[in-house]
Amino acid sequence: MTLPGSYQNPSDKPCWSFCSSCNRCQDKGRYTKCGSCSGRYDPLGRIDECREDFCDCRNGVLRWKTKEGKLIITRFKTNPFKGEVKYEKKSEDERDWDSYVDDMREKMDDQNFNPITIYEED
């Protein structure tokens, strides 16, 4: 492990390309510029780079290095990129609520207005 903040968070770099299957950079290991990059979301800048730990999801292989340093390599049973993402349509109640919130935000000139407030009782 390294000192906090000694590396830049890879997800802040302009070359970052998010993999929706393993949540890492899908281009890690493909370019020479990736030599000092862990390829993982790392806001504290602590994760050391490992040449064997990279995203290989496009080829149907999950490669993952555990915190203990063990490298796990397994094949996906199905291709995670083959499917189609489907969204449920909003119900009439949800559309009405969203419309109400949008109207209130416009009237109050506050784009962060939230009519639901949670209070904790002591």
Steps between C-alpha positions, in 0.01 A plus 500: 500500500602855443436822681152652447493730203834390356330388176241685294153345501492319160131585449596870493740450209383596147592154367265319747253270323248346745417127474141440610577137582793526744494877580861550392664669203444281195813635329740415788796304370440575133720809483846591629349800683323253732832391658455696823120477520308250714199515266260498796280770654729632771402839647768482773778406258615191692480206259831385352520411131509128416579378148281189540193687633317657207158498334463211256119495501470555122662157456264341755768469770484653847843574646502626858775545755377472860622713790707203615683504164339187352422522127165350399433425133164357392290489184155657490222247438331755275634808329419803721497728193256291294178603675284805461419739783126544547339775701159486659268780403415748773155465650251787485561568872875528445450736206263716709747512790791593271287773343409638844865506611608668174229767542600567861868525407413751231275707730759504780790548258686221680609205284587297812159533668379172646153493661583184694699575811608241753542603861664294770342513841731514800 
